[in-house]
XYZ file of C-alpha atoms in Angstrom:
450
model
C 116.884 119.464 174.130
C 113.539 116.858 174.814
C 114.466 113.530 173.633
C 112.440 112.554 170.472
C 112.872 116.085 169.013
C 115.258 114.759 166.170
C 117.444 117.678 167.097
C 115.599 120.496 165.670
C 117.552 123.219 164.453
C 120.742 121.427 165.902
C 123.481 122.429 163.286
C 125.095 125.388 164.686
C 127.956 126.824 162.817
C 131.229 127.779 164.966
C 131.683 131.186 165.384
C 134.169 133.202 163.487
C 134.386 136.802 161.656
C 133.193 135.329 158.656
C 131.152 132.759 157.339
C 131.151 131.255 154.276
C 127.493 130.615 152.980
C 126.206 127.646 152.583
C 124.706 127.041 149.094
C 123.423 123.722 149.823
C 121.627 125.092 152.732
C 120.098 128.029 150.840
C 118.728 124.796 148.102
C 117.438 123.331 150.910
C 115.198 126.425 152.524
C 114.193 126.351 149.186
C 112.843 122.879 149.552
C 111.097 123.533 152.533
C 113.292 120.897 154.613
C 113.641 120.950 157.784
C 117.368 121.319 158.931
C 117.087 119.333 162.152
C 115.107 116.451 160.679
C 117.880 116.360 158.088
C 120.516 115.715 160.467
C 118.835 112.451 161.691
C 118.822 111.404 157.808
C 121.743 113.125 156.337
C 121.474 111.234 153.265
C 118.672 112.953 152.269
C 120.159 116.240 151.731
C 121.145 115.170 148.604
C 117.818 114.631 148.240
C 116.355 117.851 149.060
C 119.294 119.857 148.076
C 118.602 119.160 143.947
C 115.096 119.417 144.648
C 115.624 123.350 145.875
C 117.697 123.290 142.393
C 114.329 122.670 140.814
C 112.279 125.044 142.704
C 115.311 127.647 142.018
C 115.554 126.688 138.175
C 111.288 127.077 138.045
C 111.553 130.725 139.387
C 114.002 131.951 136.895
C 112.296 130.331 134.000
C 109.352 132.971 135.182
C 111.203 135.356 136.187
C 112.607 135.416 132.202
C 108.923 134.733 131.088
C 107.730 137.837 132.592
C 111.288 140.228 131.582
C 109.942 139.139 128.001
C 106.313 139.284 128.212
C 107.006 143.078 129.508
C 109.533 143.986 126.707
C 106.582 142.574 124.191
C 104.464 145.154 126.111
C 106.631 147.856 126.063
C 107.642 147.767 122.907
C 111.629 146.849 124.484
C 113.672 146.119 127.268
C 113.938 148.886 130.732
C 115.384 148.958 133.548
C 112.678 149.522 135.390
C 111.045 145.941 134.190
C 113.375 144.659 136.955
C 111.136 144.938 139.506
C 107.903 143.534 138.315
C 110.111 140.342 137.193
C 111.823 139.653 140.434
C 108.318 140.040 142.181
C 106.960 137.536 140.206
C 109.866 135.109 140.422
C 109.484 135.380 144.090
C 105.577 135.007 143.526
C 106.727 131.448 141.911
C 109.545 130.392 144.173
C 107.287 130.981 146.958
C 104.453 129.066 145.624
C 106.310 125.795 144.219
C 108.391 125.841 148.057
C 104.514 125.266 149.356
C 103.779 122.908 146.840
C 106.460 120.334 147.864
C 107.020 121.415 151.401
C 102.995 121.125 152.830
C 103.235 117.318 151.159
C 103.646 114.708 153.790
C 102.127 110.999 155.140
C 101.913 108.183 153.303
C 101.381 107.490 149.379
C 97.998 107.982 149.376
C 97.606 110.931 150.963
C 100.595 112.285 149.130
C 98.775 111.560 145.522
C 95.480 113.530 147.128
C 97.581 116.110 147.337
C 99.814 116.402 144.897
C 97.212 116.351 142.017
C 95.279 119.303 142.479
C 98.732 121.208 143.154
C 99.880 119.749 139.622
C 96.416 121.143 138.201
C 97.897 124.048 139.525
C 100.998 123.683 138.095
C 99.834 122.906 134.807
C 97.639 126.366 134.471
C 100.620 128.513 136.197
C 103.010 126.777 133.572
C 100.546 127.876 130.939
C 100.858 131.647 131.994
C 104.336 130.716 131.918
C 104.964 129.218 128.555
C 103.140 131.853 126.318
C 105.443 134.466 126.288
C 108.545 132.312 125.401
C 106.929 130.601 122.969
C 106.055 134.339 121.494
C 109.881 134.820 122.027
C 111.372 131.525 120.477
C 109.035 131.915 117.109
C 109.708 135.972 117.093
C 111.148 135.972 113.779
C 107.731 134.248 112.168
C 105.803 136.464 114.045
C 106.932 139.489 113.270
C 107.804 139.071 109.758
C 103.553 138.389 109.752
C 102.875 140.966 111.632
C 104.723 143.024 109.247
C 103.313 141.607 106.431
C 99.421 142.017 107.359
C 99.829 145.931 108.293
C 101.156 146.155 104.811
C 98.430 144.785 103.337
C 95.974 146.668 105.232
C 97.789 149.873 104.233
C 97.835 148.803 100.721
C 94.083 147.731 100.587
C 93.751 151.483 102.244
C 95.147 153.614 100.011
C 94.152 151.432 96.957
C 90.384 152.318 98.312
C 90.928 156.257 98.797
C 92.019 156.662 95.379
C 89.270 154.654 94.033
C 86.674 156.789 96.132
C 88.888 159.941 95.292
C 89.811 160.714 91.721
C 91.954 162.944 90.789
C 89.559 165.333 88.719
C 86.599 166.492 90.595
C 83.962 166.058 88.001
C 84.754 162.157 87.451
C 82.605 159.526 89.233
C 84.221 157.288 92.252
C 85.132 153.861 90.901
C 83.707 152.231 94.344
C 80.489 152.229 95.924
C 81.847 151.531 99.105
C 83.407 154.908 99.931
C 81.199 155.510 103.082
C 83.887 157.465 105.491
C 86.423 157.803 102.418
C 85.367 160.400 100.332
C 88.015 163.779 101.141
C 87.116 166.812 99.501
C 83.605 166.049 99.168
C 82.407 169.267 100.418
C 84.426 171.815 98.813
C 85.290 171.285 94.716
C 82.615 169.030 93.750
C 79.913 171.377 94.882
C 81.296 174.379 93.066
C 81.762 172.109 90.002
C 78.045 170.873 90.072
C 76.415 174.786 90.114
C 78.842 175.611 87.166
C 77.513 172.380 85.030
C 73.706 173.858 85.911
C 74.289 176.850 85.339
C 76.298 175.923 81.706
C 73.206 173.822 81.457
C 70.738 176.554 81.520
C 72.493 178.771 79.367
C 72.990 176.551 76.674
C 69.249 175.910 76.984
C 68.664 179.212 76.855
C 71.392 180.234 74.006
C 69.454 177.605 72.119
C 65.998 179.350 72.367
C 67.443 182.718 71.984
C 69.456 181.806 68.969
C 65.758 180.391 67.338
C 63.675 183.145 68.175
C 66.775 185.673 66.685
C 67.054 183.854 63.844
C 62.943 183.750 63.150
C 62.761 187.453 64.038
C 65.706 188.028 61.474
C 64.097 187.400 58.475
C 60.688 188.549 59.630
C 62.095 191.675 59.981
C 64.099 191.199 56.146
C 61.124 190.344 54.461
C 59.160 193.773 55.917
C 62.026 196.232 55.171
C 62.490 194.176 51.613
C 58.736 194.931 51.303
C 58.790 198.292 51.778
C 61.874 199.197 49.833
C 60.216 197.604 46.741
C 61.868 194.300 46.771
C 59.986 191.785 43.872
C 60.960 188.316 45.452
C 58.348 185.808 45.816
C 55.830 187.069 48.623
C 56.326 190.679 48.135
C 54.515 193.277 45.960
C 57.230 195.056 44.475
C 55.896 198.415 45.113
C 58.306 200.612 47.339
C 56.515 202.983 49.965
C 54.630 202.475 53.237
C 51.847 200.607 51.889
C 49.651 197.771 53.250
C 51.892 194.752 52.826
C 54.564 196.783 54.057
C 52.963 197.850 57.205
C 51.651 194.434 57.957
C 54.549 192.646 57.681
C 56.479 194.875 60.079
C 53.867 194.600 62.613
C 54.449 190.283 62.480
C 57.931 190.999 62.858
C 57.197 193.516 66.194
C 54.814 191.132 67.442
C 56.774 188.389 67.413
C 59.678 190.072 69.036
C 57.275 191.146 71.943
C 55.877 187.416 72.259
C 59.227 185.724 72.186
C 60.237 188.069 75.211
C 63.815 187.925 72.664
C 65.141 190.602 74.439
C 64.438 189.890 77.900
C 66.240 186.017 77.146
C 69.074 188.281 75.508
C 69.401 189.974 78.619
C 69.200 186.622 81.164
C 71.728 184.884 78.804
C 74.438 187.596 79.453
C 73.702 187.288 82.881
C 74.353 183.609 83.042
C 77.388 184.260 80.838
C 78.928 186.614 83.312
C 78.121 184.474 86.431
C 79.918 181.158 84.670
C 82.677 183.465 83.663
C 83.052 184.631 87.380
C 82.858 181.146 88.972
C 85.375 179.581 86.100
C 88.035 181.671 87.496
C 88.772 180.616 91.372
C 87.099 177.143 90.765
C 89.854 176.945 88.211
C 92.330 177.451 90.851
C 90.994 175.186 93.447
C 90.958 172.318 90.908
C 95.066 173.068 89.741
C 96.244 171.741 93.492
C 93.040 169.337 93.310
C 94.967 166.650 93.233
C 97.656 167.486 95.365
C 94.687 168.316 98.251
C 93.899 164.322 97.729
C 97.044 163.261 98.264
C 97.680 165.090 101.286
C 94.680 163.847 102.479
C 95.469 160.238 102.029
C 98.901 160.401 103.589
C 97.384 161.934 106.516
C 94.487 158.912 106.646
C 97.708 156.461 106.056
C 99.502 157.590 108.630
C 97.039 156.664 111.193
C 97.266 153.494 110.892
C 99.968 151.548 112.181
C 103.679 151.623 109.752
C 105.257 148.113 109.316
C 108.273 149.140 111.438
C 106.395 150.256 114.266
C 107.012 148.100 117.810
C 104.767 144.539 117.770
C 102.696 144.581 121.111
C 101.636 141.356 122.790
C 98.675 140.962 122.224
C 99.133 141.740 117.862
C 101.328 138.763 118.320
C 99.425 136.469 120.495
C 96.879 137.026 117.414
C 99.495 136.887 114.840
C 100.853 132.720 116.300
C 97.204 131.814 115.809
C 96.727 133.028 112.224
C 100.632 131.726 111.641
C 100.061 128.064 113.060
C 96.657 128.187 111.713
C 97.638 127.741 108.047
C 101.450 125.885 109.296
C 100.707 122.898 110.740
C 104.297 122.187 110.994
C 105.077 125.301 113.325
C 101.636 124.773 114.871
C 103.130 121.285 115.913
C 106.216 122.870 116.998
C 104.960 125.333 119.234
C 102.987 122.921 120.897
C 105.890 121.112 121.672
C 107.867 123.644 122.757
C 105.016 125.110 125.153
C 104.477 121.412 126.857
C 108.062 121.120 127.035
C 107.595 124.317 129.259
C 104.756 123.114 131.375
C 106.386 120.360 131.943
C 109.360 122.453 133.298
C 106.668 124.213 135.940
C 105.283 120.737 137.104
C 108.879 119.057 137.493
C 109.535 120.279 141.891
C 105.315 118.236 142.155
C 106.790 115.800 139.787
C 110.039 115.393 141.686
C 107.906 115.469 144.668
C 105.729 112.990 143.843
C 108.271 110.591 141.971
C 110.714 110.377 144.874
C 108.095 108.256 146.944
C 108.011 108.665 150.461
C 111.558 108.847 152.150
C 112.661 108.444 156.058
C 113.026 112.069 155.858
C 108.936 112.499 155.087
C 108.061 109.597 157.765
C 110.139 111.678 160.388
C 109.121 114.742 159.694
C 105.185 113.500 159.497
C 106.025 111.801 163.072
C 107.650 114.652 164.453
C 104.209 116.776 162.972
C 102.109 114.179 164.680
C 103.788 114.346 167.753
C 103.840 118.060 168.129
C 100.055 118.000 167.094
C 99.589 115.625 169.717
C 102.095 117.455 173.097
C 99.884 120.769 171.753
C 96.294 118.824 172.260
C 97.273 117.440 176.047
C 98.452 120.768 176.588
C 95.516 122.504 175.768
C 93.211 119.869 177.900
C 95.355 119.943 180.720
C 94.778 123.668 180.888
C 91.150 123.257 179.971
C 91.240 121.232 183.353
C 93.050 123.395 185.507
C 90.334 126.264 184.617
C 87.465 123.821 185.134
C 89.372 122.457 188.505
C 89.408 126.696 189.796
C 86.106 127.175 188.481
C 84.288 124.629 190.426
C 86.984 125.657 193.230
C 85.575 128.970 193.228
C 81.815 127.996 192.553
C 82.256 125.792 195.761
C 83.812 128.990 197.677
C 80.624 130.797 196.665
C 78.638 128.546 197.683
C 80.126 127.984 201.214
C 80.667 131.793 201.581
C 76.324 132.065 200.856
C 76.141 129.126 203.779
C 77.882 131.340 206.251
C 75.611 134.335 205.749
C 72.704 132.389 206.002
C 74.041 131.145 209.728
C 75.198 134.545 210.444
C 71.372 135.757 209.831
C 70.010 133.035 211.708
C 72.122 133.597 214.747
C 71.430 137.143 214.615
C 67.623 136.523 214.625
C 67.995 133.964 217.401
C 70.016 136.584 219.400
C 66.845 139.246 218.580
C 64.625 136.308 219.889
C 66.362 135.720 222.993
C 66.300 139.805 224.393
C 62.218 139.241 224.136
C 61.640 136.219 226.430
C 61.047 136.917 230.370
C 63.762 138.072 232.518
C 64.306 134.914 234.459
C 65.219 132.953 230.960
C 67.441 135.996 230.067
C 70.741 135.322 231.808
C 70.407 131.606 231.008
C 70.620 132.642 227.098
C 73.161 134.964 227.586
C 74.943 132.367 228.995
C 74.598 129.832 226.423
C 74.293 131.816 223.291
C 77.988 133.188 223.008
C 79.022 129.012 223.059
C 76.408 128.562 220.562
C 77.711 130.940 218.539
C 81.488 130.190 218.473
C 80.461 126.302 217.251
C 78.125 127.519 214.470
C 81.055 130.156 213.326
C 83.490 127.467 213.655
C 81.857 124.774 211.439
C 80.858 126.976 208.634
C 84.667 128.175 208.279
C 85.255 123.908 207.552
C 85.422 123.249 203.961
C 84.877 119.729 202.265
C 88.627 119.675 200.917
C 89.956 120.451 204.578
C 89.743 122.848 207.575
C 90.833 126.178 206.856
């Protein structure tokens, strides 16, 4: 081990079969310390071992927040509800280990820090809080609850009756009835064509029964005539004579203008067809009433019965209207919810009350220090690749030199087999030496001789 590394990850436990687990180590993880700073400050696992407690005691508050918040939603407790809530307690333990394990440096960088994360803390302990505070206050809840679906079955069935009577021909008590009328369709139309046609027949029996009546004693007074009758009007005189004949052609003429027998005849008619209706619409009205009935209970039942499971969100409404008219349980649920919050915030608020230990000046120099063997690091191997770069740039450009000598010496060479024959053995002479010394100085390089 480097010296200066505050012996990292030093605590090794012996070997053995088994070994016992360390609880105080687990609280630690937990805390996001760092084992091998620790053991340069072992006083401060004391430290850091109650502040995992906190982190711990945070998750399982959630972890029972959401068990309840699901049984509110499912209408009771499963099984299966086990595995959303130990997600989400590991969602929380996870994110409160960040919050007081990322918080390092001195007090004023530690307070620009650790007040958005408390913002944080504040809204998660919100999320928190509510479904408790729905469990703690149940009772007044439900009992509410309870209370207003009775009501609104009450005010229900109070309005079907009243836009339903009982007896067909009566009028509905309500105006507003739009969407409760029942049997609007069936009875009450069959009871309105009976009334008009009662209607027209008593019309009609009243016209018939005037015209009978006139045409009675026009036809009296012409037979009384003609049998010799001496009441006032008549001649006295039996036979067929003028009076006689007169008088029985009023009473004809009158029975032909007062179309008597034809109303006769479309009286009996209407008599017959009221008689025919009276029957089955006498029948449909006997289980009338009965008809209505079933047809309430089968509106009723869709709404929901005062026993039926309270969901969340009926009693998320159900506190508001409840503290809304209680100030005393308003206050109290309040209370209880900050006391919560405040129960979410306490590993930032532990965090941030502690102050800054020898532990968190360690563990920010060791940070520093590793931040700063990781920057000479990288520039030392940003040098070495500049330092073979130009190396090999250089190469290049010595390597291009060479060529260019090579050409010129072969040009030269080309020159030389074109002069006159008594310079020729002169240049063959010299041009091999030439040669070797231009060859050897372009192998030279400015670092050395290769």
């Amino acid at each position: 081990m480097k010296n200066g590394d505050f012996g990292r990850h030093s605590r090794t436990s012996s070997p053995g079969p088994f070994r016992r687990p360390d609880l105080g180590r687990m609280l630690r993880a937990l805390a996001g310390a760092d084992e091998g700073v620790l053991d340069q400050v072992p006083l401060e696992r004391t430290r850091y071992v109650g502040l995992g407690g906190v982190v711990l005691g945070t998750a399982v508050v959630a972890g029972i927040s959401m068990w309840f918040a699901l049984s509110q939603v499912l209408g009771g407790a499963h099984v299966a509800m086990l595995v959303p809530t130990v997600i989400w307690m590991l969602i929380v333990l996870n994110f409160d280990r960040w919050l007081v394990s990322t918080v390092t440096g001195t007090w004023h960088r530690r307070l620009l820090m650790l007040i958005p994360r408390l913002l944080v803390s504040v809204v998660l302990g919100f999320i928190i809080a509510e479904p408790l505070v729905l469990r703690v206050f149940e009772t007044a809840i439900v009992q509410h609850v309870i209370d207003g679906r009775q009501a609104v079955l009450n005010a229900e069935r109070d309005r079907l009756l009243a836009c339903n009577p009982r007896v067909p021909t009566e009028t509905p008590a309500r105006r507003d009835c739009a969407g409760a009328r029942l049997l609007a369709s069936t009875t009450e139309a069959g009871v309105a064509e009976l009334r008009d046609l009662e209607s027209d027949a008593e019309k009609l029996r009243a016209r018939v029964g005037t015209d009978r009546e006139r045409h009675d004693r026009l036809f009296d007074k012409a037979t009384g005539e003609c049998a010799g009758d001496s009441r006032e009007g008549m001649s006295g005189k039996r036979g067929n004579g003028p009076l006689c004949r007169r008088l029985d052609a009023a009473a004809r003429d009158f029975l032909v203008q007062s179309h008597l027998n034809r109303n006769e005849k479309a009286l009996r008619t209407l008599e017959g067809r009221i008689t025919a209706m009276r029957g089955p619409l006498a029948g449909r009205q006997a289980d009338f009433a009965e008809k209505i009935e079933a047809g309430i209970g089968e509106r009723l039942s869709a709404l929901p019965r005062p026993a039926a499971p309270v969901g969340l969100l009926e009693r998320m409404r159900a506190l508001q209207e409840v503290t809304a008219v209680n100030a005393y349980l308003s206050g109290a649920t309040w209370l209880f919810r900050l006391f919560l919050i405040l129960v979410d915030c306490l590993p930032v608020l532990v965090k941030l009350m502690g102050g800054t230990t020898a532990y968190d000046r360690m563990a920010d120099h060791a940070n520093r220090r590793d931040e700063e063997i990781h920057d000479r690091r990288l520039q030392l191997r940003t040098e070495a690749r500049i330092g073979e770069l130009e190396l090999q740039a250089h190469r290049d450009v010595e390597d291009r030199r060479r060529q260019r000598r090579l050409m010129d010496i072969a040009g030269r060479a080309t020159e030389a087999q074109t002069v006159e024959p008594s310079r020729t053995p002169w240049t063959r002479i010299a041009f091999p030496e030439n040669r070797r010394e231009i060859l050897r100085g372009s192998s030279e390089t400015p670092s050395g001789r290769r």
